[in-house]
Tab-separated table of C-alpha atoms and ligand atoms in Angstrom:
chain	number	residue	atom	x	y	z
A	1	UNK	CA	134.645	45.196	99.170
A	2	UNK	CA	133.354	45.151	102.827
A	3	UNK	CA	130.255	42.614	103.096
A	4	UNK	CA	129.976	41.822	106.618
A	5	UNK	CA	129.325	43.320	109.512
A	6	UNK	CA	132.414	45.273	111.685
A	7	UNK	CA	131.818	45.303	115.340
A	8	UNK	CA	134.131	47.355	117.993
A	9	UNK	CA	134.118	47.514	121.780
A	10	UNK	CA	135.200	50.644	123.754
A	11	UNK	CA	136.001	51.779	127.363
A	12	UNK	CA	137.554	53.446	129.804
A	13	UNK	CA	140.812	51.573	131.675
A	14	UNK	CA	138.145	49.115	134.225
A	15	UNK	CA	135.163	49.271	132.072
A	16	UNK	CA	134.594	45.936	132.486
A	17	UNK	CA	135.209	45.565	128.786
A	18	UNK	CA	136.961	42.154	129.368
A	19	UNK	CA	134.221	40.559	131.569
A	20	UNK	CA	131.597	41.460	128.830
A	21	UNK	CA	133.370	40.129	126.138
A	22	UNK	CA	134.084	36.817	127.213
A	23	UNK	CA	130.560	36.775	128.342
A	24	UNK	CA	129.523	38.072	124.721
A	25	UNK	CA	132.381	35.316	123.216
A	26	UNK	CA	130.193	32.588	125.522
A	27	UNK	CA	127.146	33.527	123.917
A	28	UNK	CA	127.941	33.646	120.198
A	29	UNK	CA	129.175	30.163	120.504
A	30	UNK	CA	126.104	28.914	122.375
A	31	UNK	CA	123.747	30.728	119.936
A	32	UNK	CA	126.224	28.719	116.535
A	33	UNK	CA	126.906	32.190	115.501
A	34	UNK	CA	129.957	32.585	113.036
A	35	UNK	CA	131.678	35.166	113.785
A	36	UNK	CA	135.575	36.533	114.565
A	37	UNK	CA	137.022	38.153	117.628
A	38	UNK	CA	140.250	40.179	117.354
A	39	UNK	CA	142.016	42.600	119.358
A	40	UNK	CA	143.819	45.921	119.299
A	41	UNK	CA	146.642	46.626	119.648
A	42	UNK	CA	147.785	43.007	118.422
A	43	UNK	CA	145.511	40.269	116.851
A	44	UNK	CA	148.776	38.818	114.188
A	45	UNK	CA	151.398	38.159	115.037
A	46	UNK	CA	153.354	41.653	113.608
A	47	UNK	CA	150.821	43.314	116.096
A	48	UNK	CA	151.084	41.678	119.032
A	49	UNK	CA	154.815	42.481	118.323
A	50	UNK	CA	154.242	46.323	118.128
A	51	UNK	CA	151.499	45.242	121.200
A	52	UNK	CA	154.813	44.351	123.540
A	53	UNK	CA	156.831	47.615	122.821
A	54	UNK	CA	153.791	50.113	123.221
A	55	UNK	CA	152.786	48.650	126.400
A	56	UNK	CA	156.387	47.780	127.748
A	57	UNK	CA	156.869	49.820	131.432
A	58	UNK	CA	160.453	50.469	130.159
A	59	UNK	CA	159.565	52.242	126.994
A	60	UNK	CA	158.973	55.517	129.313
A	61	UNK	CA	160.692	57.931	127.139
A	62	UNK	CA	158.239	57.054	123.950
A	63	UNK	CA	157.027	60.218	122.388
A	64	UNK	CA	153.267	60.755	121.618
A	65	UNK	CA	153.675	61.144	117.872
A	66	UNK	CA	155.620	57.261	118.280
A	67	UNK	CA	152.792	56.031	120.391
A	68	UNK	CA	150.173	57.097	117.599
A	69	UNK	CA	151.942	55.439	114.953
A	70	UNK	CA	152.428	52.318	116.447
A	71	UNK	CA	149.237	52.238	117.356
A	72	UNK	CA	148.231	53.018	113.537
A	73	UNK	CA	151.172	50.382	112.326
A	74	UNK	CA	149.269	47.383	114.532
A	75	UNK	CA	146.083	48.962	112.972
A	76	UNK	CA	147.338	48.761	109.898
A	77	UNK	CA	148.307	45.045	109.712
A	78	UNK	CA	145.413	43.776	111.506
A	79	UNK	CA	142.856	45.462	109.063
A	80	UNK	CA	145.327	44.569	106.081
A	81	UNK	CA	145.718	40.515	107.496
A	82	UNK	CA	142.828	39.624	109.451
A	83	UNK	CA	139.610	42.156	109.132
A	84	UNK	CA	139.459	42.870	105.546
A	85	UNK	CA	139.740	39.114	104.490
A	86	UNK	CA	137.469	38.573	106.922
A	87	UNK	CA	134.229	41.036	105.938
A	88	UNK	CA	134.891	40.664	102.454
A	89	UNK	CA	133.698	36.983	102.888
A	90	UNK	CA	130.939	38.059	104.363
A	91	UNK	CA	131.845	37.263	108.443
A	92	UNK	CA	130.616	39.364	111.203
A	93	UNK	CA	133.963	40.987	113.135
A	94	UNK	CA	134.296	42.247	116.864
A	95	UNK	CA	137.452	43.505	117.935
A	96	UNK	CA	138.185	44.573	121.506
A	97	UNK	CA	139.394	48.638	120.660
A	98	UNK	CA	139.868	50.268	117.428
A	99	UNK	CA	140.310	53.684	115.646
A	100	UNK	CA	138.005	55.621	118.601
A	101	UNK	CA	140.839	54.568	120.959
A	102	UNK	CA	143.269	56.245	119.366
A	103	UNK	CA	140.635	59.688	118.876
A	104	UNK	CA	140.010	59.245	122.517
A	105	UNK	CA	143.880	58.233	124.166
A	106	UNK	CA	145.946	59.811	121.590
A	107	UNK	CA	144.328	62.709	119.999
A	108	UNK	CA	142.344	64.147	123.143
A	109	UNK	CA	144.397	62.835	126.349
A	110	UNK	CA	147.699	62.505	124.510
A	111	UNK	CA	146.074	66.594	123.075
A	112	UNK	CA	148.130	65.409	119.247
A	113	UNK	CA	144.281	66.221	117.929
A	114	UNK	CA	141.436	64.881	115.650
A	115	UNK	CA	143.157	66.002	112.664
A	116	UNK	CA	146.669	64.054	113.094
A	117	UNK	CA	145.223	60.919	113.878
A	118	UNK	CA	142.849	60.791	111.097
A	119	UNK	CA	145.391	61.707	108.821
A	120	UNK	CA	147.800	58.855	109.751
A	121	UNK	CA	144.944	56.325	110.146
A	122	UNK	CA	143.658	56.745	106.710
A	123	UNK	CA	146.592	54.859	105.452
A	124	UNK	CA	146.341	52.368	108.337
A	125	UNK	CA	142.000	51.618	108.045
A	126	UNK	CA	141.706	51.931	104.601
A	127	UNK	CA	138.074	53.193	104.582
A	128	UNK	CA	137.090	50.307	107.052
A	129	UNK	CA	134.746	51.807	110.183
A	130	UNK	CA	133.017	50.268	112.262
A	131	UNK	CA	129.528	49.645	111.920
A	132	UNK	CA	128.279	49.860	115.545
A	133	UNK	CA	130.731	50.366	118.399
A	134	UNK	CA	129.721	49.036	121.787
A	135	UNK	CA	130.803	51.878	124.395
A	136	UNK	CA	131.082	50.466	128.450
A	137	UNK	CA	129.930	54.029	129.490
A	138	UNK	CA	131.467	54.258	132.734
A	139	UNK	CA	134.207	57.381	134.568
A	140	UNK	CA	137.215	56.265	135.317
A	141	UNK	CA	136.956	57.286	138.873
A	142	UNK	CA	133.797	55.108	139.273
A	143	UNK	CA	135.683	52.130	137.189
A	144	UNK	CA	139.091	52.055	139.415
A	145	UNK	CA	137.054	52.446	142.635
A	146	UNK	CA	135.294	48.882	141.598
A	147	UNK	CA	138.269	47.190	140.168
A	148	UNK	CA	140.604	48.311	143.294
A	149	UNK	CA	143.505	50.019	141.533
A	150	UNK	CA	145.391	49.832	138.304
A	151	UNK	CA	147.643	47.656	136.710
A	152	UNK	CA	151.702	48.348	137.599
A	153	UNK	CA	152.430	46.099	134.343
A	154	UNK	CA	151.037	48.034	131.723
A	155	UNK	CA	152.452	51.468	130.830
A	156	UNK	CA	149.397	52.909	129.076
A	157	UNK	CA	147.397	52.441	132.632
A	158	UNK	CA	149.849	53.725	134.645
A	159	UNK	CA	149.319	57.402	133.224
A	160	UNK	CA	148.006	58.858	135.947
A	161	UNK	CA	144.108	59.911	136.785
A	162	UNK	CA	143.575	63.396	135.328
A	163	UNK	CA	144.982	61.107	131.852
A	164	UNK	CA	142.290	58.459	131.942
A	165	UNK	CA	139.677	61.666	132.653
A	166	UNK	CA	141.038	62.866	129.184
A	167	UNK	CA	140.284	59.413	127.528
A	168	UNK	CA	136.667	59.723	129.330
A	169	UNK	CA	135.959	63.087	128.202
A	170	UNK	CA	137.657	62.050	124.220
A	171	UNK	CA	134.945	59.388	124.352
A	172	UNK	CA	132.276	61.618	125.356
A	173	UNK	CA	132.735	63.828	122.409
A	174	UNK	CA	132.874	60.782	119.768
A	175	UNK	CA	129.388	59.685	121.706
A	176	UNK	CA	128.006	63.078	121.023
A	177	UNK	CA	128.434	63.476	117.343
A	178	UNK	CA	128.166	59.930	116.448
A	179	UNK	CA	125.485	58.782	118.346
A	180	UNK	CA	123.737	56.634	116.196
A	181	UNK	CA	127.047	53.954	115.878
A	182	UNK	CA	128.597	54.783	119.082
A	183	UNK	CA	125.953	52.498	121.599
A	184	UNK	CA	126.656	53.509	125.328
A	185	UNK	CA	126.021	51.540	127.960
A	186	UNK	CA	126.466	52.115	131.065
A	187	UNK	CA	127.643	49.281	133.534
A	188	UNK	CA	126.269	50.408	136.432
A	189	UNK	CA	123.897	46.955	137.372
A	190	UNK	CA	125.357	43.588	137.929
A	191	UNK	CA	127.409	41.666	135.112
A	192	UNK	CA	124.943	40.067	133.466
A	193	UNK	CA	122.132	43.085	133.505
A	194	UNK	CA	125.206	44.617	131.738
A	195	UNK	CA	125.483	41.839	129.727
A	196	UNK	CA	121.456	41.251	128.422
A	197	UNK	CA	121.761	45.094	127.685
A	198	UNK	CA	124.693	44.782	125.252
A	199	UNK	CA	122.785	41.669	123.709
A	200	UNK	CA	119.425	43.434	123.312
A	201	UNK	CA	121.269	46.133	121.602
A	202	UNK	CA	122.878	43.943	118.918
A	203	UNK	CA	119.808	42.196	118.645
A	204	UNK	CA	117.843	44.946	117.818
A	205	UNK	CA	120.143	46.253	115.036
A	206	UNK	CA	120.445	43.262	113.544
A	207	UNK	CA	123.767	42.041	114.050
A	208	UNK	CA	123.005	39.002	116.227
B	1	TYD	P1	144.895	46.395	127.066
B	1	TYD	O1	145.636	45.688	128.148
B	1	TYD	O2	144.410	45.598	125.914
B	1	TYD	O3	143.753	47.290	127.728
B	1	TYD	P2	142.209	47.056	127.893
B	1	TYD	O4	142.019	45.725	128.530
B	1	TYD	O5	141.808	48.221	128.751
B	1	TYD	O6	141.621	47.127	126.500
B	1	TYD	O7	145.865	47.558	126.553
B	1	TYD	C1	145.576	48.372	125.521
B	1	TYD	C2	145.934	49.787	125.919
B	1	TYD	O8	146.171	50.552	124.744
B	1	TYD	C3	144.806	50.500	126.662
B	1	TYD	O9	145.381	51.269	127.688
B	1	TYD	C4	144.229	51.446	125.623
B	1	TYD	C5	145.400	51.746	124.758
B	1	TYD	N1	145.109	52.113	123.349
B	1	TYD	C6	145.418	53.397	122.908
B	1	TYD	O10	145.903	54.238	123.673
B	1	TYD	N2	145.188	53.712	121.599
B	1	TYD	C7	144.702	52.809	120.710
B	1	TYD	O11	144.516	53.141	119.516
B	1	TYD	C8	144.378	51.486	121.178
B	1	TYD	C9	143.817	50.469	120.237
B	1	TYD	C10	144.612	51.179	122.509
């Protein structure tokens, strides 16, 4: 039975995701807050496994249908190992990407569709969503012209421009249904305007 709260961050490839959650990480601690951090995919050990061969450059033949169930396998363990245990005893959970990265990547960039991921995920998340989900609301375009490039070691960021467009435009659709959970914010100011905002919004929902 889920008693705490569940937590998720989201973003384009450059979002600045990192920056703000070690920043975020910083001032949890600071503030005595209990809480957990975890990360998709990975966050046990099982996932981090399935972690090294979705991300692996040499995995280029990898089908999309293997990509999504991976994805849904690491899912599957964390929530199963780490984030169930964890909100049943009452803890407040973040984890860096979850379930909308797969809606976003897989089903709308990938094109295998809303209805194929949520079918395989329901065995994976078990009924667990996210409460809020903190979206870095930023294009691609805009994100890769600040961070100066992508990254040649990691397959998934390698897919070509008109790709991460598609993962833009998959999270633009989740923010316009589900609005009230999905929080965007856009990282257009310095680091730590970015980083007050994201604070102010937890704050005012409760959650910190
Ligand atoms: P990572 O290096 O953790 O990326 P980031 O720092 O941008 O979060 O690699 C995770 C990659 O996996 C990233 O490209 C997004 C992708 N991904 C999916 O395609 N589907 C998913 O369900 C998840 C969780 C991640």
């Amino acid at each position: 039975m889920k008693k705490g709260k569940f937590i998720t961050f989201e973003g384009c490839e450059g979002s600045g995701k990192s920056t703000q959650i070690a920043l975020i990480k910083k001032y949890l601690d600071d503030n005595n807050i209990d809480y957990i951090f975890t990360r998709e995919p990975g966050g046990t050990s099982i996932s981090e496994k399935i972690r090294s061969v979705i991300l692996d450059v040499n995995n280029k033949e990898m089908c999309n249908e293997c990509e999504a169930l991976l994805y849904a396998s690491a899912r599957a363990q964390l929530i199963s190992e780490k984030i169930l245990p964890a909100l049943s005893e009452g803890k407040l959970v973040f984890c860096d990407r979850y379930l909308d990265s797969s809606m976003a990547y897989q089903a709308h960039a990938r094109g295998l569709g809303e209805e194929f991921l949520k079918n395989i995920n329901a065995y994976a998340i078990k009924n667990c969503y996210p409460d809020y989900t903190v979206f870095l609301n930023i294009s691609p375009k805009e994100a890769f012209k600040r961070k100066g490039g992508m990254d040649k070691d990691d397959r998934l960021e390698q897919s070509g421009m008109d790709f991460h467009n598609r993962v833009y435009e998959g999270y633009l659709k989740i923010l316009e249904k589900e609005g009230d959970r999905f929080i965007s914010i856009e990282p257009t100011g310095s680091v730590e305007d970015t980083h007050q905002k994201i604070i102010s919004e937890l704050k005012k929902r409760g959650i910190i």
